[in-house]
Coordinates of C-alpha atoms and ligand atoms in Angstrom, one line a residue:
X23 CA 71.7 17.4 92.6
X24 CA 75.0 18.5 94.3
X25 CA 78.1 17.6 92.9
X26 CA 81.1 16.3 94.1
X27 CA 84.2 18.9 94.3
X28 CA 87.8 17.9 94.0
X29 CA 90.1 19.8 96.5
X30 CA 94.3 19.5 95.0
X31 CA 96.8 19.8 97.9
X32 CA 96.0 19.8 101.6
X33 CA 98.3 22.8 102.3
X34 CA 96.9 25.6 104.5
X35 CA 94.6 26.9 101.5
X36 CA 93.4 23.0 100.5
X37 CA 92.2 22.4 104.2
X38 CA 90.7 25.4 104.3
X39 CA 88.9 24.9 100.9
X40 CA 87.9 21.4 101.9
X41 CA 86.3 22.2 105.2
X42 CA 84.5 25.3 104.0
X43 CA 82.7 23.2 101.0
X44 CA 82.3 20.3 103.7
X45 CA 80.6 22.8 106.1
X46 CA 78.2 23.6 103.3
X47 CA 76.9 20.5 102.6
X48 CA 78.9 19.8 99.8
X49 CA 81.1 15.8 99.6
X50 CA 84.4 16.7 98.7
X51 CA 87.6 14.5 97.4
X52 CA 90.8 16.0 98.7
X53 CA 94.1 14.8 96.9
X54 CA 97.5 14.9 99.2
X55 CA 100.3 13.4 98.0
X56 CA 102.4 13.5 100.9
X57 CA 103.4 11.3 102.2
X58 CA 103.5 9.2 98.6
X59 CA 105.6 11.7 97.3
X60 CA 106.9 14.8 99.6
X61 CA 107.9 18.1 98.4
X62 CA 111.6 19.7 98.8
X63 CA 110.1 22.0 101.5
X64 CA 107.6 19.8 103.8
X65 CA 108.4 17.1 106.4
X66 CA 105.3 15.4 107.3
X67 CA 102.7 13.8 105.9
X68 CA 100.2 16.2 108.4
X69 CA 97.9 18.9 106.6
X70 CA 98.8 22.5 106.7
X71 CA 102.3 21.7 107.4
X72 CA 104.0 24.7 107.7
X73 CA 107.5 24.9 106.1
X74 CA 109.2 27.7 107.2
X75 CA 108.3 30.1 110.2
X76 CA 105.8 29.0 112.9
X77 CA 104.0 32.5 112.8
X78 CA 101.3 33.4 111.5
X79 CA 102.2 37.1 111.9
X80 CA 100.0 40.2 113.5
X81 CA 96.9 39.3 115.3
X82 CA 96.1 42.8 115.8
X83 CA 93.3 45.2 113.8
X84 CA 96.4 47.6 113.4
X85 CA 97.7 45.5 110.9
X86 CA 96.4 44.2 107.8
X87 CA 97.1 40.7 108.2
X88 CA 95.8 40.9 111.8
X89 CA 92.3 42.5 109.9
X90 CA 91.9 39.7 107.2
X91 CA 92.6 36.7 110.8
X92 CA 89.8 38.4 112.4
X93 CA 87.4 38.5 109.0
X94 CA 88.4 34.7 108.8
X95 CA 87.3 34.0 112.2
X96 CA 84.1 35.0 111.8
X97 CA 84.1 32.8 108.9
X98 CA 84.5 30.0 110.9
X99 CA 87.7 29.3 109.5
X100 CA 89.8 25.9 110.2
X101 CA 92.7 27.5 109.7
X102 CA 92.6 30.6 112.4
X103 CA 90.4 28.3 114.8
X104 CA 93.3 25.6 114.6
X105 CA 96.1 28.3 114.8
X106 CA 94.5 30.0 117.8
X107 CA 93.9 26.3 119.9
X108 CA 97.9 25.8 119.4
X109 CA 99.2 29.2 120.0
X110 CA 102.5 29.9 121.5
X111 CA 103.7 33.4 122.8
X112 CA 104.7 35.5 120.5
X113 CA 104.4 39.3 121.3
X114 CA 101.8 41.0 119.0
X115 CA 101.8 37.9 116.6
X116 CA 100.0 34.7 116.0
X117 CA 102.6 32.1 116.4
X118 CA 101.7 28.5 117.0
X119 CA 103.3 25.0 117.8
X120 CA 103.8 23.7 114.3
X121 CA 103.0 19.9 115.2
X122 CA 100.0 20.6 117.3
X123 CA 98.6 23.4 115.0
X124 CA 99.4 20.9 111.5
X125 CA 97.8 17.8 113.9
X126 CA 95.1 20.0 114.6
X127 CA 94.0 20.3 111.4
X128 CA 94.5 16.9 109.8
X129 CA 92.5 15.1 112.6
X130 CA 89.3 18.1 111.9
X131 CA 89.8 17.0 108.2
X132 CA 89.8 13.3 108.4
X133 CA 87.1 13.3 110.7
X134 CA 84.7 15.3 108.4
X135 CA 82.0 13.0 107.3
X136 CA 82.0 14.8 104.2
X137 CA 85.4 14.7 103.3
X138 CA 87.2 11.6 101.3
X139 CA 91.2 12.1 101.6
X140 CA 92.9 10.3 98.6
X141 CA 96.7 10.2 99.3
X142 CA 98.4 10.0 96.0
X143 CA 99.8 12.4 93.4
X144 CA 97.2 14.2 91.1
X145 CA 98.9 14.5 87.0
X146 CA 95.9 14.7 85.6
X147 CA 93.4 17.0 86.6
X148 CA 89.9 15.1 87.6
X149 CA 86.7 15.5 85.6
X150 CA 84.0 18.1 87.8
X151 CA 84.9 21.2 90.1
X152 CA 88.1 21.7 91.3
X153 CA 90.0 23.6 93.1
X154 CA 93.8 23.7 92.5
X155 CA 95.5 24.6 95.9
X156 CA 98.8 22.8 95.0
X157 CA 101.1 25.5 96.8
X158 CA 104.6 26.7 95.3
X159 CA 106.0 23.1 95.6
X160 CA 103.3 21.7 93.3
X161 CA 104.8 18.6 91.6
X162 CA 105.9 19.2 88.2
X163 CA 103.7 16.8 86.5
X164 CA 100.8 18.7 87.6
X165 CA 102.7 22.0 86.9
X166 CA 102.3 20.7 83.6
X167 CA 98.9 20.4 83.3
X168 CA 98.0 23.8 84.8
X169 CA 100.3 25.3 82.2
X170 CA 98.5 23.4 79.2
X171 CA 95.1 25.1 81.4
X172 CA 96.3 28.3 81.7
X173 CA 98.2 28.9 78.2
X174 CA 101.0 30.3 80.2
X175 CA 104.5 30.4 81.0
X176 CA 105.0 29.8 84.9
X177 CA 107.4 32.2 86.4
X178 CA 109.5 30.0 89.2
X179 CA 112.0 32.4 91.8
X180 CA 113.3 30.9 94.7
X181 CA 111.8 30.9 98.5
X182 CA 113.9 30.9 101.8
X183 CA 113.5 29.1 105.0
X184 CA 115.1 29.8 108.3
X185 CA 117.4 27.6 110.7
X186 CA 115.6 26.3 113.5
X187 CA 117.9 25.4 117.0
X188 CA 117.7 23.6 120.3
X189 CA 116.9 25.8 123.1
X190 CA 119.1 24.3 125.2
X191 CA 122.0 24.7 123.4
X192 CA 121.9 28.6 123.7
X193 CA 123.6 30.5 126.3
X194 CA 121.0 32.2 127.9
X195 CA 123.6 34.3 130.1
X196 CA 124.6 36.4 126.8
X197 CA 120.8 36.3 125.8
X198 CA 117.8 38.0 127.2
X199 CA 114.1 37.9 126.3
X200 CA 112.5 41.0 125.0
X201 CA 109.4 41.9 122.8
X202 CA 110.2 44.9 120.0
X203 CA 109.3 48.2 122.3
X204 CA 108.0 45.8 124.9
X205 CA 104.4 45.0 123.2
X206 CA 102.7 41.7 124.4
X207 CA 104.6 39.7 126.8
X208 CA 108.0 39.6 126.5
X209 CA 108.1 36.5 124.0
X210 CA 111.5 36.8 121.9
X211 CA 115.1 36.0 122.7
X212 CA 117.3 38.4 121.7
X213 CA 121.2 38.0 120.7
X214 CA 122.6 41.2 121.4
X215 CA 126.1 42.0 119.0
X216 CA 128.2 45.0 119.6
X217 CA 129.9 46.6 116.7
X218 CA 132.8 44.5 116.7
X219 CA 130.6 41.4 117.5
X220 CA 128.6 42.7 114.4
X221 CA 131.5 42.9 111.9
X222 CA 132.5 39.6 112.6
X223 CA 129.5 38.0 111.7
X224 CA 128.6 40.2 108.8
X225 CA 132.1 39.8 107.1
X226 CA 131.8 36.0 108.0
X227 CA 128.2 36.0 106.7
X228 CA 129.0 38.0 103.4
X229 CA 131.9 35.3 102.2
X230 CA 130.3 32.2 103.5
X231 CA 129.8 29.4 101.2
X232 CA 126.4 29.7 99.1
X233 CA 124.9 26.2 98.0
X234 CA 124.7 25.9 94.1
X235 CA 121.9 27.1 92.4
X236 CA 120.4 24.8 89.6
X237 CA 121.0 26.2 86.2
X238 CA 117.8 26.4 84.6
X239 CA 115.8 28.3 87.3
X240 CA 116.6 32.0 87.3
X241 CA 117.8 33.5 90.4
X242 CA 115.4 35.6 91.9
X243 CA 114.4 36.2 95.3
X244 CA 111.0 37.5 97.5
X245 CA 112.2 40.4 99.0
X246 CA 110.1 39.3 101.8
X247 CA 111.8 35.5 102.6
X248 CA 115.0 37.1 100.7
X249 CA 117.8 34.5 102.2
X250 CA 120.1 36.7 105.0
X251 CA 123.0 36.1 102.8
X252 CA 121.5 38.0 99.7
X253 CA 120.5 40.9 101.8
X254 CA 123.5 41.2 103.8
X255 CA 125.2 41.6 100.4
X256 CA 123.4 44.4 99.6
X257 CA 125.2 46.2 103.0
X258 CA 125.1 46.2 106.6
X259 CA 122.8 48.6 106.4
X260 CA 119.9 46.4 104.8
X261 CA 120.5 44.0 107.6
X262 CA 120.3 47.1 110.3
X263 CA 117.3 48.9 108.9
X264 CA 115.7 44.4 108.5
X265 CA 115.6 41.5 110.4
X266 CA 118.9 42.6 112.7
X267 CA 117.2 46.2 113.6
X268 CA 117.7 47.1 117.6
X269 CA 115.5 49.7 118.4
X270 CA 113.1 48.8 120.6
X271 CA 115.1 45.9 121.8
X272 CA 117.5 47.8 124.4
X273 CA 119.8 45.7 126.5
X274 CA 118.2 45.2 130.2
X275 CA 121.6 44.6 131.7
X276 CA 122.6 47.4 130.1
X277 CA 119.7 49.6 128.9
X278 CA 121.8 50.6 126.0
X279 CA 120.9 49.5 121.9
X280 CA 123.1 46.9 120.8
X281 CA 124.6 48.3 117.1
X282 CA 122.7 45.0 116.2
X283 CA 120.0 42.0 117.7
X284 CA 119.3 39.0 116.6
X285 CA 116.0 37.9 117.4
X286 CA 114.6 33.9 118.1
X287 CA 111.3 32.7 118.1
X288 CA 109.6 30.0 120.2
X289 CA 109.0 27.3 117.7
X290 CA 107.1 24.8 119.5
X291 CA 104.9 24.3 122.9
X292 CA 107.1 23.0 124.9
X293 CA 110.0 25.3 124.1
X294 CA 112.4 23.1 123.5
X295 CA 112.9 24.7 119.4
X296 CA 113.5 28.4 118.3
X297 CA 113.7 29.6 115.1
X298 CA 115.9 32.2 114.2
X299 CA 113.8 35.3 112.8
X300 CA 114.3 36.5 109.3
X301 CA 117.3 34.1 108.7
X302 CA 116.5 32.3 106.2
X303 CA 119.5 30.8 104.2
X304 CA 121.1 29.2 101.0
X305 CA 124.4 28.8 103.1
X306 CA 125.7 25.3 102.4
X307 CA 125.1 23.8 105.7
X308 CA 128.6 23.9 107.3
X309 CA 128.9 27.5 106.2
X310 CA 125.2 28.0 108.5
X311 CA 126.6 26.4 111.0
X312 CA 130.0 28.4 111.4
X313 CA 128.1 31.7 110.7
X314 CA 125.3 30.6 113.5
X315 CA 128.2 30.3 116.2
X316 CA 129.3 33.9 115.5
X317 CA 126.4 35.3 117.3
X318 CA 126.3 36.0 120.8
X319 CA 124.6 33.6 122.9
X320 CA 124.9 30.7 120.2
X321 CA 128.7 29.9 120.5
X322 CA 127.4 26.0 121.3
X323 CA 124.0 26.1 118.9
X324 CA 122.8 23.1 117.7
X325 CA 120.8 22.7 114.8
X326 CA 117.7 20.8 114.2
X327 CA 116.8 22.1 110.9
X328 CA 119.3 24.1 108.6
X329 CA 117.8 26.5 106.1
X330 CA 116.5 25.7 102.7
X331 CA 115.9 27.2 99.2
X332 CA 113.3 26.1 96.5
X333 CA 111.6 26.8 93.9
X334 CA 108.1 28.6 93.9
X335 CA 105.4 28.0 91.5
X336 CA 102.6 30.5 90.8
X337 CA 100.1 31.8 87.6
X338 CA 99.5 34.8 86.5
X339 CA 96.2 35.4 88.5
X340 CA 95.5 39.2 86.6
X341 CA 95.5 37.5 83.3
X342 CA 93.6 34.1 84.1
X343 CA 91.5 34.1 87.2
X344 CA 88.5 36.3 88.5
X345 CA 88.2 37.8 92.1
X346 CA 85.8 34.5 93.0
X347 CA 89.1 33.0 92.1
X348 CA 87.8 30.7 89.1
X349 CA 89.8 30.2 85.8
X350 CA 88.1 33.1 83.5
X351 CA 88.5 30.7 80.5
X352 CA 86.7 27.6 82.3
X353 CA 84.9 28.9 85.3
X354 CA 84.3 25.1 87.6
X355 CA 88.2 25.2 87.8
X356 CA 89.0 27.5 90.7
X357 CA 92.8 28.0 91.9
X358 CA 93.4 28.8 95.5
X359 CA 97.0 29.5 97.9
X360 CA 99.7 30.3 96.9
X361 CA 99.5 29.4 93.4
X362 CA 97.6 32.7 92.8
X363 CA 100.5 34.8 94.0
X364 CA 99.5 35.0 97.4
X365 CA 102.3 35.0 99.7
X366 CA 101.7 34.1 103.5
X367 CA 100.4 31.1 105.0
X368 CA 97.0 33.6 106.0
X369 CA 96.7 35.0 102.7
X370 CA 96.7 31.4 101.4
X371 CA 94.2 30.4 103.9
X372 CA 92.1 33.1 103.5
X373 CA 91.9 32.5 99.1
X374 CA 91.6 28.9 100.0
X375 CA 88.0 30.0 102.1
X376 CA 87.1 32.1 99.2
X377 CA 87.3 29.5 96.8
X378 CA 86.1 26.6 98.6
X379 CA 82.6 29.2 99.4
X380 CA 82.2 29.7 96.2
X381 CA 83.4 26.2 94.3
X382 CA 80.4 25.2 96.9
X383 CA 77.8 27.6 95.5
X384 CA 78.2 26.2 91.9
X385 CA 78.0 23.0 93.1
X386 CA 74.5 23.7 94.5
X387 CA 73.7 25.2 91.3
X388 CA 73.9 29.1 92.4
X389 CA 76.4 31.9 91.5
X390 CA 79.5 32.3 92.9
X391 CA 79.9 35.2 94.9
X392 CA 82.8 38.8 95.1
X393 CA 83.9 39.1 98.3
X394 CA 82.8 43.5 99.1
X395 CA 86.1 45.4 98.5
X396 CA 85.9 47.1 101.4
X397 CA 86.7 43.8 103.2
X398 CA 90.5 42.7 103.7
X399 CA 89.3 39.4 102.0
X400 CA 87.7 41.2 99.3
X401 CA 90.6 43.6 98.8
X402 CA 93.2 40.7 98.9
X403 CA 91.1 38.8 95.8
X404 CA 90.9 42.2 94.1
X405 CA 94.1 42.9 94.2
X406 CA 95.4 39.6 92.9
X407 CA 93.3 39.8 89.9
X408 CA 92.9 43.2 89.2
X409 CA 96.6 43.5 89.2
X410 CA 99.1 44.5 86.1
X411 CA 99.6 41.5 84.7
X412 CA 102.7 42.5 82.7
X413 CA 105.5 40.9 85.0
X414 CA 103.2 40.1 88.2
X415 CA 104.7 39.6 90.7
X416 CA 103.6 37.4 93.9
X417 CA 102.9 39.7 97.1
X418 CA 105.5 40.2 99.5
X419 CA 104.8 38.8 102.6
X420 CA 106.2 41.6 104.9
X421 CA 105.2 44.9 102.8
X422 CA 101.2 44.4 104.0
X423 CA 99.2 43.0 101.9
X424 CA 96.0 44.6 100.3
X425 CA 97.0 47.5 98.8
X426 CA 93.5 49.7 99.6
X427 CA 93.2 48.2 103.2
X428 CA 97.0 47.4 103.9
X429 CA 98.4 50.7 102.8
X430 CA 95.4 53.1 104.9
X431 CA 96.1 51.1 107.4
X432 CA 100.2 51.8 107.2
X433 CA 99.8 55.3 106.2
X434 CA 97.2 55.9 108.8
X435 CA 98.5 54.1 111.6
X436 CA 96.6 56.2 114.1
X437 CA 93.6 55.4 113.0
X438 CA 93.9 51.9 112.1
X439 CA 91.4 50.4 114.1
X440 CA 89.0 52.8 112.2
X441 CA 90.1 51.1 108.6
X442 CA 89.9 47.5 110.2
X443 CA 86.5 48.2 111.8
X444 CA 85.3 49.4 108.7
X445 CA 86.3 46.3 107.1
X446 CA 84.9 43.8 109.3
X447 CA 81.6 45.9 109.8
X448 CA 81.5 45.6 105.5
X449 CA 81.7 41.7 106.5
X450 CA 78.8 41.5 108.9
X451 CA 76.6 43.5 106.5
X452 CA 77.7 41.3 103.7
X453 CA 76.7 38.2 105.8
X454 CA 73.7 39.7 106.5
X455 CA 72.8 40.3 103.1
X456 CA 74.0 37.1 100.9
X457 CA 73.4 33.6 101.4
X458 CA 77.6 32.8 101.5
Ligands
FAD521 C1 110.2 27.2 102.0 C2 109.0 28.1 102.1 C3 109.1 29.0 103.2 C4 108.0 29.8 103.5 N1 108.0 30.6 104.6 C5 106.9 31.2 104.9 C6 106.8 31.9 106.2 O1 107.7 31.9 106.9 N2 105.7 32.6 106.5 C7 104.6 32.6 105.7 O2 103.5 33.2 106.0 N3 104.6 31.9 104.5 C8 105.7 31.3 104.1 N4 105.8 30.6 102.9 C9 104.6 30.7 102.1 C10 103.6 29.7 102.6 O3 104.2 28.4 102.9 C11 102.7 29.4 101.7 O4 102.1 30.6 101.3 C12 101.6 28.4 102.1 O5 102.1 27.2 102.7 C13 101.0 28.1 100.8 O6 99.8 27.4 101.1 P1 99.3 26.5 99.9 O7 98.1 25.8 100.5 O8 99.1 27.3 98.7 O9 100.4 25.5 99.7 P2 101.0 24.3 100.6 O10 100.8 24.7 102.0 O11 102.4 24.1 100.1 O12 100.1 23.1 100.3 C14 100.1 22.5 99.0 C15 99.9 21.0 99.1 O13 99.7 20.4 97.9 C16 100.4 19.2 97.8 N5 100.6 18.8 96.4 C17 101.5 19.4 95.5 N6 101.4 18.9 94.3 C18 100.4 17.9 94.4 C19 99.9 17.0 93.5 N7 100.3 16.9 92.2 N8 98.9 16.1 93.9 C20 98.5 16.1 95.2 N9 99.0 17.0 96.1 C21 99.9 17.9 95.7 C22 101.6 19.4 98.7 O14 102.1 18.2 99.2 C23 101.1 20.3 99.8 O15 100.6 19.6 100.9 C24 106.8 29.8 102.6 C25 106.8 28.9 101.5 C26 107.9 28.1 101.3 C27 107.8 27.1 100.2

């Protein structure tokens, strides 16, 4: 007989989880606490809310990331099915209406005939197969009981999100909308700063008023969501060479590079919301505010969601878990997301579709299965778990991800397409080969 499997958190890699095992047959019990009890991060009580940008970064086969969205579409993924229904323009990139996308998801869920959501808090973990896709925000009396599990110390850092603004509020005279080197449609409004402009800001930015950080919790950031403040500190030139680089962003009024640009990002359907990119912040919110205004275009900006900081919760996957993502030391409890040291909403996604495959096949009785190395999913399980586990380290989100797939890709840029076909043909023979 089948069992039951329990499904913790329905963040992007729960969902994902749930709907795989429920697509195979399998009756699942998902545990959401929101809207009981919400995180520091989330807003809603919607599955696969996501907390910070609303993109789901490259959707092309030149990219890594772009590789492992196209392997999870043939997977019949929730998550990239959802995310492409409720896209928005975004250049080369996967962005998507947040509300839609999150809406999306949660009505697929609670309509699944073989899905029973419980809303409440999970402090003990529940008898059976389970998968723990808790995220970075898990709540601490569960932290608890994965340490006790696990037999080790968490690390915790701190994560960034960035500001998001009214569109109406910015002066679209002083703005102009641009795509990096003009690829995809022009999807990106860009704040344009001379040098003087740009000296402003960044001795504004560097003095600004930083909210507290608690004691306890060591200070320590992902260079990938670093907040703008940190990196600015580290010179102008971190911010020139990151998030504020111009080339490719000329001026069409007057087909000269700006010294710097700051770029927004269409944040929901109707347009109305733009998030600005790479700007996340631990700027006490007046300090955001009068920083914000600095920037060309957004003398009058008016914020709808100021940045945040909080703490991120992860275990040290190379030590306890397996590349089929079970616990080594008691194989029917699998962890998925972000708790594995995945960083991305994809890469959580994507571990969440892994484990929920293979929490499936033990529940029928049969072997879980390794994702072939060769593909992006298989590389990005791999790496995880085959990683030094002395100080591991979460992936950074903007660095590419699988180090075998990622970096040929990066290296090789010319022949990318070559890599990523490789990988997805590896998928299509694996499909064709094992029951998954
Ligand atoms: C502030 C912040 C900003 C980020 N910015 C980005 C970004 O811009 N781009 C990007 O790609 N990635 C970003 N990330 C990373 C990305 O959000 C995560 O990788 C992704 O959401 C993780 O997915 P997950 O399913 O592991 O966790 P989540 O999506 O957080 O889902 C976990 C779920 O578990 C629930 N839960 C927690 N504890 C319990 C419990 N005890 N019982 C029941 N339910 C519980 C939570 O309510 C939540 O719904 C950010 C993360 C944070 C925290």
């Amino acid at each position: 007989m089948t069992q039951t499997v329990n499904v913790i958190g329905a963040g992007l890699a729960g969902s994902e989880a749930a709907w795989q095992l429920a697509n195979r047959g399998i009756q699942v019990k998902l545990f959401e606490m929101r809207p009981v009890k919400q995180t520091p991060a989330h807003h809603t009580d919607k599955f696969a809310e996501l907390v910070c940008s609303n993109s789901l970064r490259a959707n092309n086969l030149t990219n890594a990331v772009g590789v492992i969205k196209e392997e999870m579409r043939q997977m019949n993924s929730l998550i990239i099915q959802a995310a492409d229904r409720c896209a928005v323009p975004a250049g080369g990139a996967l962005a998507v209406d947040r509300h839609e996308f999150a809406g999306n998801v949660t009505e697929q869920i609670r309509n699944h005939p073989n899905i029973e959501v419980i809303n409440e808090e999970v402090t003990k973990l529940p008898e059976g197969i389970t998968i723990i896709a808790s995220g970075p925000l898990t709540s601490p009396a569960l932290a608890e009981e994965v340490r006790q599990l696990t037999g080790e110390d968490y690390l915790y850092f701190y994560d960034a999100a960035a500001p998001i603004v009214e569109s109406d509020s910015i002066d679209m005279e002083k703005v102009y909308l641009k795509s990096r080197y003009d690829k995809g449609e022009a999807a990106y409004l860009n704040c344009p700063m001379n040098a003087e402009e740009f000296d402003r800001f960044y001795q504004a930015l560097i003095t600004a008023e930083v909210a507290p950080l608690k004691d306890f919790e060591k200070e320590m950031y992902f260079e990938g969501c670093m907040p703008i403040e940190v990196m600015a500190k580290r010179g102008e030139k971190t911010m020139l060479f990151g998030p504020l680089k111009p080339v490719g962003l000329e001026d069409p009024k007057t087909g000269k590079r700006p010294k710097a640009v700051i770029q927004l990002r269409q944040d929901n359907a109707a347009g109305t919301l733009y998030n600005i990119v790479g700007f996340q912040t631990h700027l006490k919110w007046g300090a955001q505010k009068e920083v914000l205004q600095l920037i060309p275009g957004l003398e009058n900006v008016e914020i709808v969601r100021y940045g945040v900081m909080h703490r991120n919760t992860f275990i040290n996957s190379p030590k306890v878990l397996s590349c089929t993502y079970q616990l080594k030391s008691q194989p029917t409890i699998f962890f998925a997301g972000q708790m594995t040291g995945v960083e991305g909403y994809v890469e959580s996604a994507g571990s969440g579709l892994i484990a929920g495959i293979n929490a499936a096949h033990l529940a029928k009785g049969d072997k879980p299965i390794r994702f072939p190395r060769e593909t992006a999913l298989g590389s990005m399980a791999r790496y995880i778990t085959e990683a030094d586990p002395k100080g591991f380290q979460p992936m950074n989100i903007n660095f590419g991800l699988f180090p075998d797939l990622g970096e040929r890709i990066k290296s090789k840029a010319e022949r990318a397409e070559k890599h990523a076909n490789r990988a997805l043909d590896a998928l299509q023979q694996f499909k064709e080969t094992t029951t998954i």
